[in-house]
Amino acid sequence: MEEYKLWINGGQEEGSETREILSPYDQTPVAKVHFADRALMHRAIDAARKAFLQTKHLSSYERFKILEKISRTIYQRKEELARSIALVAGKPIRSARLEVERAVNTFLIAAEESKRINGELIPLDLSPTTKNRWGIVRRFPLGVIAGITPFNFPLNLVAHKMAPAIAAGNSFILRPASQVSPTAMILGEIVHSTDLPPGGVNIVPSGYNAAAALIEEEQVKMITFTGSPAVGWPLKKKAFKKRVTLELGGNAAVVVEPDADLDYVIPRCLLGAFAYAGQICISIQRIFLHQKIYDKFMSEFIEQTKKLRLGDPLDEETDVGPMITRQAAEEIERWIQEAVEEGAQVLVGGGRQGNLVEPTILEKVKPELRISWLEAFAPIVVIYPYSDFEQALEEVNYSIYGLQAGVFTRDLHKAFLAFEKLEVGGVIINDIPTFRVDHMPYGGIKESGFGREGLRYAIEEMTELKLMAINLKT
């Protein structure tokens, strides 16, 4: 069993305690991780503060080389990282490999973006008194950035916070989700094989008390957080003057119009609903089907769902692995039962064995029930028929979340209507809301948070605009 120490100030340190990490699939120990107390977290903050005195002066070429080497080394260690993700997160190994491939791309895009942090030349001669005056605007790094990441993408969500921080010239502290911290520690080893100054990246798994130092310390200039609203909104309130970006989950819906190509739509919806046991912020939780195609869609969708293989994430044939904890699996079981008691019908699935929850399709679910209105974060999808497109859009908006939504239609007018009406950060036309490529802007509104990820957009969040006004007459 591997043992993982903290990464602080360019080296490894023992934590104040160690914890065993158990497999979500069979609860066997898979790793031992060192955890930081407040004193160690303060050491990491101080190391990052000192490192920023160097990272802010790194040239774009130097930042490019650091990020490109991280990308290349992740690719070289692809199978090791994929196995780590499968073991600690319960993600099926084929999906874990795809996550590693995305992380390779995320760091590579960040490397390219490090060369494109452009400024602007602004003419200021808009009146007789400002003749011969020009403004130069450029972006400067903020300083120490703290990233707090969840369990569901142990590598690529870390990449989406770490890579733009490095690209912009900031120093960085990562507090990964405890369960999946071994994957982050492997990434730490990769980062520390580059020429990044010591303390430029620090990786410190910790409990809530130690992590609170990241929010309280003035030396930390920004918090970038992905997790639940229950943690994110109080974090923002406590952060006070710090810059904060929040990605707090979603309840993604897709609308399928009669002119959609069902041979394409159904496999995509299957993937969007059940990949990684639905534990993705933009997993499909609700599908709105036009009445004209309802029966045809449902017949094939149910048949394909029944074929999904549930089981060991290390098995190459597994399609759906375990939920991250027994508590999460039991909670969604209660949500299903609550829906059934209120008149819902389970068309497929509904069962649970340990942390394994069967891919489940429900219909006739009241919209006000938790399984429809809140975030399930489970392999559950609720189906609704509709006859009027605009009414379907209104029903999509009936959620406290607003991250992404999908619409399948060949009608350009309806596509733009959805773009205007849907209360989400991203509208995906002719694909599922689970679609994401790593350079596009990504983030939500309402309870889904605010701020944007996607490398260039994250760099903008992690930098400060500064103006120099010049009088050329003197």
Short mmCIF file of C-alpha atoms in Angstrom, two decimals:
data_model
loop_
_atom_site.label_atom_id
_atom_site.label_comp_id
_atom_site.label_asym_id
_atom_site.label_seq_id
_atom_site.Cartn_x
_atom_site.Cartn_y
_atom_site.Cartn_z
CA MET A 1 0.00 0.00 0.00
CA GLU A 2 1.44 3.34 -1.10
CA GLU A 3 2.08 6.11 1.44
CA TYR A 4 1.77 9.75 0.38
CA LYS A 5 3.32 12.68 2.25
CA LEU A 6 2.54 16.37 1.97
CA TRP A 7 4.16 18.56 -0.67
CA ILE A 8 5.34 21.79 1.00
CA ASN A 9 8.03 24.21 -0.18
CA GLY A 10 9.41 21.93 -2.86
CA GLY A 11 9.72 18.79 -0.74
CA GLN A 12 7.76 16.09 1.05
CA GLU A 13 6.84 16.41 4.71
CA GLU A 14 5.11 14.16 7.18
CA GLY A 15 1.67 15.23 8.28
CA SER A 16 0.27 15.62 11.76
CA GLU A 17 -1.64 12.36 11.21
CA THR A 18 -2.11 9.64 8.61
CA ARG A 19 -5.34 8.13 7.31
CA GLU A 20 -6.10 5.02 5.33
CA ILE A 21 -8.00 5.54 2.10
CA LEU A 22 -10.52 2.79 1.37
CA SER A 23 -11.80 1.67 -2.02
CA PRO A 24 -15.38 2.87 -2.62
CA TYR A 25 -16.02 -0.46 -4.32
CA ASP A 26 -15.04 -3.02 -1.69
CA GLN A 27 -13.74 -0.89 1.23
CA THR A 28 -10.26 -2.43 1.12
CA PRO A 29 -7.35 -0.11 2.07
CA VAL A 30 -5.66 1.27 -1.07
CA ALA A 31 -3.41 4.04 0.26
CA LYS A 32 -2.13 5.84 3.34
CA VAL A 33 -2.12 9.64 3.22
CA HIS A 34 -0.53 12.24 5.49
CA PHE A 35 -2.84 15.06 6.58
CA ALA A 36 -1.93 18.59 7.61
CA ASP A 37 -2.93 20.44 10.76
CA ARG A 38 -3.19 24.24 10.92
CA ALA A 39 0.51 24.67 11.62
CA LEU A 40 1.45 22.73 8.49
CA MET A 41 -1.14 24.60 6.45
CA HIS A 42 0.41 27.87 7.61
CA ARG A 43 3.81 26.54 6.51
CA ALA A 44 2.36 25.86 3.08
CA ILE A 45 0.88 29.37 2.91
CA ASP A 46 4.21 30.93 3.89
CA ALA A 47 6.05 28.80 1.34
CA ALA A 48 3.62 29.90 -1.37
CA ARG A 49 3.98 33.55 -0.34
CA LYS A 50 7.77 33.38 -0.67
CA ALA A 51 7.56 31.44 -3.94
CA PHE A 52 5.37 34.13 -5.47
CA LEU A 53 8.33 36.51 -5.30
CA GLN A 54 9.86 34.24 -7.96
CA THR A 55 6.86 32.90 -9.88
CA LYS A 56 5.61 36.40 -10.72
CA HIS A 57 8.87 37.05 -12.57
CA LEU A 58 8.85 33.83 -14.63
CA SER A 59 8.80 34.58 -18.34
CA SER A 60 6.00 33.23 -20.50
CA TYR A 61 8.56 30.86 -22.02
CA GLU A 62 9.51 29.51 -18.59
CA ARG A 63 5.88 29.05 -17.59
CA PHE A 64 5.21 27.33 -20.90
CA LYS A 65 8.07 24.87 -20.36
CA ILE A 66 6.90 24.03 -16.83
CA LEU A 67 3.33 23.35 -17.93
CA GLU A 68 4.36 21.48 -21.07
CA LYS A 69 6.57 19.17 -19.01
CA ILE A 70 3.73 18.48 -16.57
CA SER A 71 1.48 17.61 -19.51
CA ARG A 72 4.09 15.35 -21.08
CA THR A 73 4.84 13.54 -17.81
CA ILE A 74 1.16 12.94 -17.08
CA TYR A 75 0.92 11.29 -20.48
CA GLN A 76 3.95 9.13 -19.71
CA ARG A 77 2.39 8.04 -16.40
CA LYS A 78 -1.12 7.67 -17.82
CA GLU A 79 -1.79 4.12 -16.65
CA GLU A 80 -0.49 4.75 -13.12
CA LEU A 81 -2.72 7.80 -12.75
CA ALA A 82 -5.74 6.05 -14.26
CA ARG A 83 -5.36 3.16 -11.84
CA SER A 84 -5.09 5.60 -8.93
CA ILE A 85 -8.32 7.32 -10.01
CA ALA A 86 -10.11 3.97 -10.33
CA LEU A 87 -8.93 2.82 -6.90
CA VAL A 88 -9.67 5.92 -4.84
CA ALA A 89 -12.63 7.43 -6.74
CA GLY A 90 -14.28 4.22 -7.96
CA LYS A 91 -14.29 5.55 -11.52
CA PRO A 92 -14.33 2.75 -14.14
CA ILE A 93 -10.84 2.33 -15.55
CA ARG A 94 -11.83 3.26 -19.11
CA SER A 95 -13.33 6.52 -17.86
CA ALA A 96 -10.30 7.09 -15.64
CA ARG A 97 -8.03 6.90 -18.68
CA LEU A 98 -10.17 9.50 -20.42
CA GLU A 99 -9.80 11.79 -17.41
CA VAL A 100 -6.02 11.46 -17.58
CA GLU A 101 -6.10 12.29 -21.29
CA ARG A 102 -8.12 15.40 -20.52
CA ALA A 103 -5.62 16.46 -17.86
CA VAL A 104 -2.81 16.09 -20.41
CA ASN A 105 -4.74 18.48 -22.64
CA THR A 106 -5.63 20.87 -19.82
CA PHE A 107 -2.01 21.46 -18.88
CA LEU A 108 -1.01 21.75 -22.54
CA ILE A 109 -3.71 24.35 -23.25
CA ALA A 110 -2.59 26.26 -20.15
CA ALA A 111 0.97 26.17 -21.47
CA GLU A 112 -0.19 27.78 -24.70
CA GLU A 113 -2.35 30.32 -22.86
CA SER A 114 0.66 31.37 -20.76
CA LYS A 115 2.03 32.93 -23.97
CA ARG A 116 -1.23 34.76 -24.71
CA ILE A 117 -1.89 36.83 -21.59
CA ASN A 118 -2.21 39.93 -23.70
CA GLY A 119 -2.42 43.59 -22.77
CA GLU A 120 -4.12 46.48 -24.51
CA LEU A 121 -3.12 49.89 -25.84
CA ILE A 122 -5.87 52.48 -25.28
CA PRO A 123 -5.94 55.99 -26.78
CA LEU A 124 -6.79 58.45 -23.99
CA ASP A 125 -6.94 61.59 -26.16
CA LEU A 126 -10.71 61.98 -26.03
CA SER A 127 -10.64 65.69 -25.16
CA PRO A 128 -8.27 68.65 -25.74
CA THR A 129 -6.88 68.28 -22.24
CA THR A 130 -5.82 64.65 -22.78
CA LYS A 131 -4.02 65.08 -26.11
CA ASN A 132 -0.93 62.85 -26.58
CA ARG A 133 -1.99 60.51 -23.80
CA TRP A 134 -2.12 56.73 -24.06
CA GLY A 135 -3.02 53.95 -21.69
CA ILE A 136 -1.33 50.56 -21.46
CA VAL A 137 -3.29 47.79 -19.73
CA ARG A 138 -1.81 44.44 -18.76
CA ARG A 139 -2.63 41.62 -16.40
CA PHE A 140 -0.58 40.85 -13.29
CA PRO A 141 -0.77 37.69 -11.15
CA LEU A 142 -2.75 37.97 -7.92
CA GLY A 143 -0.36 36.09 -5.62
CA VAL A 144 -1.16 32.98 -3.61
CA ILE A 145 -4.11 31.04 -5.06
CA ALA A 146 -5.79 28.26 -3.05
CA GLY A 147 -7.68 25.51 -4.83
CA ILE A 148 -10.19 23.28 -3.01
CA THR A 149 -11.28 20.34 -5.14
CA PRO A 150 -13.90 17.54 -4.95
CA PHE A 151 -13.67 13.78 -5.38
CA ASN A 152 -15.25 13.25 -8.77
CA PHE A 153 -12.36 14.35 -11.03
CA PRO A 154 -9.28 13.77 -8.86
CA LEU A 155 -6.88 14.83 -11.61
CA ASN A 156 -8.58 17.05 -14.17
CA LEU A 157 -10.44 19.33 -11.76
CA VAL A 158 -7.15 19.83 -9.95
CA ALA A 159 -5.60 20.64 -13.33
CA HIS A 160 -8.29 23.24 -13.99
CA LYS A 161 -7.21 25.16 -10.89
CA MET A 162 -3.48 24.50 -10.77
CA ALA A 163 -2.65 24.95 -14.47
CA PRO A 164 -4.09 28.47 -14.94
CA ALA A 165 -2.56 29.57 -11.63
CA ILE A 166 0.89 28.53 -12.87
CA ALA A 167 0.23 29.98 -16.34
CA ALA A 168 -0.56 33.39 -14.83
CA GLY A 169 2.53 33.46 -12.59
CA ASN A 170 0.79 32.81 -9.29
CA SER A 171 1.83 30.37 -6.58
CA PHE A 172 -0.67 27.69 -5.63
CA ILE A 173 -1.89 25.65 -2.67
CA LEU A 174 -4.10 22.63 -3.27
CA ARG A 175 -6.39 21.15 -0.67
CA PRO A 176 -7.77 18.06 -2.47
CA ALA A 177 -10.76 16.00 -1.37
CA SER A 178 -9.51 13.57 1.26
CA GLN A 179 -10.76 10.41 -0.43
CA VAL A 180 -8.92 11.06 -3.69
CA SER A 181 -5.82 12.85 -2.40
CA PRO A 182 -3.44 10.03 -3.51
CA THR A 183 -4.01 11.02 -7.14
CA ALA A 184 -3.20 14.65 -6.34
CA MET A 185 -0.01 13.55 -4.58
CA ILE A 186 1.17 11.74 -7.71
CA LEU A 187 0.56 14.97 -9.61
CA GLY A 188 2.61 16.74 -6.95
CA GLU A 189 5.54 14.47 -7.73
CA ILE A 190 5.18 15.34 -11.42
CA VAL A 191 5.03 19.09 -10.74
CA HIS A 192 8.12 18.93 -8.55
CA SER A 193 10.12 17.38 -11.38
CA THR A 194 9.88 20.70 -13.25
CA ASP A 195 11.74 24.00 -12.80
CA LEU A 196 8.91 25.60 -10.84
CA PRO A 197 10.41 27.43 -7.83
CA PRO A 198 10.10 25.61 -4.46
CA GLY A 199 6.75 26.44 -2.91
CA GLY A 200 5.25 27.33 -6.28
CA VAL A 201 2.82 24.43 -5.77
CA ASN A 202 1.99 22.97 -2.36
CA ILE A 203 -0.39 20.02 -1.89
CA VAL A 204 -1.84 19.62 1.59
CA PRO A 205 -4.73 17.25 2.33
CA SER A 206 -6.39 18.35 5.55
CA GLY A 207 -9.50 18.46 7.65
CA TYR A 208 -11.85 21.44 7.75
CA ASN A 209 -10.08 23.18 10.64
CA ALA A 210 -6.74 23.30 8.84
CA ALA A 211 -8.36 24.19 5.51
CA ALA A 212 -10.01 27.18 7.19
CA ALA A 213 -6.59 28.83 7.33
CA LEU A 214 -6.73 29.19 3.54
CA ILE A 215 -9.87 31.28 3.92
CA GLU A 216 -8.73 33.28 6.93
CA GLU A 217 -5.15 34.18 5.97
CA GLU A 218 -4.81 37.51 4.14
CA GLN A 219 -1.75 36.19 2.29
CA VAL A 220 -4.08 33.95 0.25
CA LYS A 221 -5.50 36.25 -2.42
CA MET A 222 -8.00 33.94 -4.10
CA ILE A 223 -9.99 30.78 -3.41
CA THR A 224 -11.14 28.63 -6.32
CA PHE A 225 -13.61 26.07 -5.01
CA THR A 226 -15.55 23.19 -6.51
CA GLY A 227 -17.96 21.37 -4.23
CA SER A 228 -21.37 21.63 -2.61
CA PRO A 229 -23.41 24.82 -2.03
CA ALA A 230 -23.53 23.93 1.67
CA VAL A 231 -19.77 24.48 1.84
CA GLY A 232 -19.24 26.97 -0.98
CA TRP A 233 -21.56 29.80 0.01
CA PRO A 234 -20.40 29.97 3.67
CA LEU A 235 -16.82 29.85 2.35
CA LYS A 236 -17.49 32.91 0.20
CA LYS A 237 -18.99 34.76 3.14
CA LYS A 238 -15.96 34.02 5.33
CA ALA A 239 -13.48 34.85 2.57
CA PHE A 240 -14.59 38.50 2.80
CA LYS A 241 -12.09 40.52 0.68
CA LYS A 242 -10.61 37.58 -1.21
CA ARG A 243 -11.48 36.86 -4.80
CA VAL A 244 -13.59 33.69 -4.94
CA THR A 245 -14.86 31.48 -7.75
CA LEU A 246 -17.43 28.80 -6.97
CA GLU A 247 -18.57 25.79 -8.99
CA LEU A 248 -21.28 24.26 -6.86
CA GLY A 249 -22.98 21.56 -8.86
CA GLY A 250 -26.05 21.33 -11.01
CA ASN A 251 -29.20 19.60 -12.09
CA ALA A 252 -28.62 19.24 -15.81
CA ALA A 253 -31.53 18.77 -18.18
CA VAL A 254 -31.80 17.99 -21.88
CA VAL A 255 -34.69 18.75 -24.23
CA VAL A 256 -35.20 16.45 -27.23
CA GLU A 257 -37.22 17.81 -30.15
CA PRO A 258 -39.06 15.59 -32.71
CA ASP A 259 -36.53 16.39 -35.46
CA ALA A 260 -33.59 15.02 -33.44
CA ASP A 261 -31.61 12.02 -34.69
CA LEU A 262 -32.46 9.45 -32.01
CA ASP A 263 -29.74 7.07 -33.16
CA TYR A 264 -27.30 9.75 -32.02
CA VAL A 265 -29.29 11.19 -29.12
CA ILE A 266 -29.96 7.97 -27.18
CA PRO A 267 -26.33 6.79 -26.78
CA ARG A 268 -25.32 10.33 -25.83
CA CYS A 269 -28.06 10.53 -23.18
CA LEU A 270 -27.04 7.13 -21.86
CA LEU A 271 -23.50 8.41 -21.40
CA GLY A 272 -24.63 11.72 -19.95
CA ALA A 273 -26.92 10.14 -17.37
CA PHE A 274 -24.84 7.22 -16.12
CA ALA A 275 -21.13 7.91 -16.70
CA TYR A 276 -19.25 7.73 -13.39
CA ALA A 277 -22.48 6.70 -11.67
CA GLY A 278 -23.94 10.15 -12.32
CA GLN A 279 -21.38 11.79 -10.03
CA ILE A 280 -20.64 14.64 -12.42
CA CYS A 281 -21.95 18.17 -11.90
CA ILE A 282 -23.34 18.21 -15.45
CA SER A 283 -24.73 14.66 -15.50
CA ILE A 284 -28.16 14.45 -17.11
CA GLN A 285 -30.72 14.31 -14.32
CA ARG A 286 -33.83 15.26 -16.32
CA ILE A 287 -34.78 14.44 -19.92
CA PHE A 288 -37.68 16.29 -21.57
CA LEU A 289 -39.01 14.35 -24.57
CA HIS A 290 -41.49 15.66 -27.11
CA GLN A 291 -44.61 13.51 -27.05
CA LYS A 292 -44.15 12.55 -30.72
CA ILE A 293 -40.92 10.69 -29.96
CA TYR A 294 -41.55 9.68 -26.35
CA ASP A 295 -42.36 6.01 -26.89
CA LYS A 296 -39.66 5.43 -29.50
CA PHE A 297 -36.97 7.07 -27.38
CA MET A 298 -37.99 5.31 -24.18
CA SER A 299 -38.11 1.84 -25.71
CA GLU A 300 -34.52 2.03 -26.91
CA PHE A 301 -33.21 4.03 -23.93
CA ILE A 302 -34.56 1.47 -21.45
CA GLU A 303 -33.12 -1.40 -23.45
CA GLN A 304 -29.67 0.20 -23.60
CA THR A 305 -29.73 1.05 -19.89
CA LYS A 306 -30.40 -2.59 -18.99
CA LYS A 307 -27.21 -3.59 -20.83
CA LEU A 308 -24.94 -1.39 -18.70
CA ARG A 309 -22.54 -3.40 -16.55
CA LEU A 310 -22.33 -2.45 -12.88
CA GLY A 311 -19.30 -3.47 -10.82
CA ASP A 312 -15.56 -3.34 -10.14
CA PRO A 313 -14.00 -0.11 -11.48
CA LEU A 314 -10.78 -1.98 -12.32
CA ASP A 315 -12.68 -4.37 -14.61
CA GLU A 316 -12.29 -3.28 -18.23
CA GLU A 317 -15.91 -4.28 -18.91
CA THR A 318 -17.47 -2.16 -16.15
CA ASP A 319 -19.67 0.71 -17.31
CA VAL A 320 -20.94 1.99 -13.95
CA GLY A 321 -18.92 1.82 -10.75
CA PRO A 322 -19.76 2.56 -7.11
CA MET A 323 -20.89 5.79 -5.55
CA ILE A 324 -18.20 7.43 -3.48
CA THR A 325 -19.64 6.51 -0.05
CA ARG A 326 -22.23 4.23 1.48
CA GLN A 327 -23.92 7.32 2.90
CA ALA A 328 -24.38 8.80 -0.59
CA ALA A 329 -25.75 5.51 -1.95
CA GLU A 330 -28.21 5.14 0.92
CA GLU A 331 -29.36 8.75 0.53
CA ILE A 332 -30.23 8.36 -3.15
CA GLU A 333 -32.04 5.12 -2.29
CA ARG A 334 -34.24 7.18 0.05
CA TRP A 335 -34.85 9.74 -2.69
CA ILE A 336 -36.03 7.01 -5.05
CA GLN A 337 -38.34 5.57 -2.41
CA GLU A 338 -39.73 9.03 -1.66
CA ALA A 339 -40.52 9.52 -5.36
CA VAL A 340 -42.22 6.11 -5.60
CA GLU A 341 -44.35 6.88 -2.55
CA GLU A 342 -45.46 10.07 -4.35
CA GLY A 343 -46.54 8.18 -7.48
CA ALA A 344 -43.35 7.88 -9.54
CA GLN A 345 -42.67 4.75 -11.57
CA VAL A 346 -39.26 3.06 -11.68
CA LEU A 347 -38.80 1.79 -15.24
CA VAL A 348 -35.29 0.41 -14.78
CA GLY A 349 -33.05 -0.12 -11.77
CA GLY A 350 -33.75 1.33 -8.36
CA GLY A 351 -31.74 -1.27 -6.46
CA ARG A 352 -28.59 -0.93 -4.36
CA GLN A 353 -25.85 -3.30 -3.21
CA GLY A 354 -23.38 -1.58 -0.89
CA ASN A 355 -22.09 1.49 -2.72
CA LEU A 356 -23.35 0.21 -6.08
CA VAL A 357 -26.58 1.85 -7.24
CA GLU A 358 -28.25 0.48 -10.36
CA PRO A 359 -28.70 2.86 -13.30
CA THR A 360 -32.24 4.06 -12.70
CA ILE A 361 -34.91 5.59 -14.95
CA LEU A 362 -38.03 7.15 -13.44
CA GLU A 363 -41.13 8.76 -14.92
CA LYS A 364 -44.23 10.43 -13.49
CA VAL A 365 -42.09 12.24 -10.93
CA LYS A 366 -43.57 15.35 -9.34
CA PRO A 367 -41.30 18.30 -10.21
CA GLU A 368 -41.16 19.52 -6.61
CA LEU A 369 -39.58 16.28 -5.32
CA ARG A 370 -35.90 16.29 -4.38
CA ILE A 371 -34.96 13.78 -7.06
CA SER A 372 -36.19 16.20 -9.73
CA TRP A 373 -35.47 19.61 -8.24
CA LEU A 374 -32.18 19.19 -6.35
CA GLU A 375 -28.88 17.59 -7.38
CA ALA A 376 -28.99 13.79 -7.19
CA PHE A 377 -25.31 13.16 -8.03
CA ALA A 378 -26.19 9.54 -8.73
CA PRO A 379 -27.02 7.23 -11.70
CA ILE A 380 -30.60 8.50 -11.79
CA VAL A 381 -32.52 10.11 -14.64
CA VAL A 382 -36.09 11.44 -14.58
CA ILE A 383 -38.12 11.54 -17.82
CA TYR A 384 -40.83 14.08 -18.64
CA PRO A 385 -42.99 14.36 -21.80
CA TYR A 386 -43.83 17.76 -23.27
CA SER A 387 -45.76 19.20 -26.21
CA ASP A 388 -44.73 22.87 -26.18
CA PHE A 389 -41.05 23.79 -26.59
CA GLU A 390 -41.17 27.04 -24.62
CA GLN A 391 -42.97 25.30 -21.77
CA ALA A 392 -40.23 22.66 -21.73
CA LEU A 393 -37.63 25.42 -21.37
CA GLU A 394 -39.54 26.82 -18.40
CA GLU A 395 -39.57 23.38 -16.79
CA VAL A 396 -35.81 23.04 -17.31
CA ASN A 397 -35.44 26.27 -15.33
CA TYR A 398 -37.44 24.80 -12.45
CA SER A 399 -34.36 24.07 -10.36
CA ILE A 400 -32.21 26.00 -7.94
CA TYR A 401 -29.21 25.16 -10.14
CA GLY A 402 -28.04 26.64 -13.42
CA LEU A 403 -24.85 25.05 -14.73
CA GLN A 404 -25.49 23.59 -18.22
CA ALA A 405 -28.43 22.35 -20.28
CA GLY A 406 -28.73 20.56 -23.61
CA VAL A 407 -31.18 20.91 -26.50
CA PHE A 408 -31.45 18.60 -29.50
CA THR A 409 -33.08 20.45 -32.39
CA ARG A 410 -32.46 21.27 -36.05
CA ASP A 411 -34.45 24.49 -35.75
CA LEU A 412 -32.03 27.41 -35.47
CA HIS A 413 -34.74 29.68 -34.09
CA LYS A 414 -35.41 27.24 -31.24
CA ALA A 415 -31.67 26.94 -30.57
CA PHE A 416 -31.37 30.70 -30.09
CA LEU A 417 -34.57 30.79 -28.06
CA ALA A 418 -33.06 28.21 -25.70
CA PHE A 419 -29.84 30.24 -25.55
CA GLU A 420 -31.89 33.25 -24.45
CA LYS A 421 -34.35 31.56 -22.08
CA LEU A 422 -32.39 28.87 -20.24
CA GLU A 423 -31.06 29.99 -16.86
CA VAL A 424 -27.67 28.28 -17.09
CA GLY A 425 -24.04 29.12 -17.70
CA GLY A 426 -23.84 27.00 -20.84
CA VAL A 427 -26.39 25.89 -23.44
CA ILE A 428 -25.29 22.87 -25.49
CA ILE A 429 -27.12 22.54 -28.81
CA ASN A 430 -27.37 19.07 -30.37
CA ASP A 431 -25.43 17.43 -27.58
CA ILE A 432 -25.82 16.56 -23.94
CA PRO A 433 -25.22 19.06 -21.10
CA THR A 434 -22.40 16.78 -19.95
CA PHE A 435 -20.36 18.01 -22.93
CA ARG A 436 -17.27 19.94 -21.90
CA VAL A 437 -13.98 20.66 -23.60
CA ASP A 438 -11.28 22.07 -21.41
CA HIS A 439 -10.70 25.46 -23.03
CA MET A 440 -14.33 26.57 -23.15
CA PRO A 441 -15.79 28.84 -20.43
CA TYR A 442 -17.43 26.72 -17.76
CA GLY A 443 -19.45 27.83 -14.77
CA GLY A 444 -22.95 28.50 -13.58
CA ILE A 445 -25.53 30.85 -12.13
CA LYS A 446 -28.08 30.56 -9.32
CA GLU A 447 -26.97 27.89 -6.80
CA SER A 448 -24.39 26.58 -9.27
CA GLY A 449 -22.05 29.40 -8.25
CA PHE A 450 -20.25 32.12 -10.18
CA GLY A 451 -16.98 32.78 -11.95
CA ARG A 452 -15.65 30.77 -14.87
CA GLU A 453 -13.16 27.99 -15.44
CA GLY A 454 -11.71 27.05 -18.82
CA LEU A 455 -8.05 27.97 -19.07
CA ARG A 456 -8.15 31.48 -20.57
CA TYR A 457 -11.17 32.42 -18.50
CA ALA A 458 -9.62 31.07 -15.30
CA ILE A 459 -6.44 33.04 -16.02
CA GLU A 460 -8.57 36.19 -16.21
CA GLU A 461 -10.04 35.34 -12.79
CA MET A 462 -6.54 34.78 -11.38
CA THR A 463 -5.02 38.04 -12.59
CA GLU A 464 -5.52 41.75 -11.91
CA LEU A 465 -5.80 44.42 -14.57
CA LYS A 466 -3.43 47.35 -14.13
CA LEU A 467 -3.32 50.57 -16.14
CA MET A 468 -0.34 52.77 -16.92
CA ALA A 469 -1.31 56.16 -18.40
CA ILE A 470 1.43 57.94 -20.37
CA ASN A 471 1.70 61.59 -21.37
CA LEU A 472 3.87 61.59 -24.52
CA LYS A 473 4.09 65.39 -24.72
CA THR A 474 6.63 65.85 -21.95
#
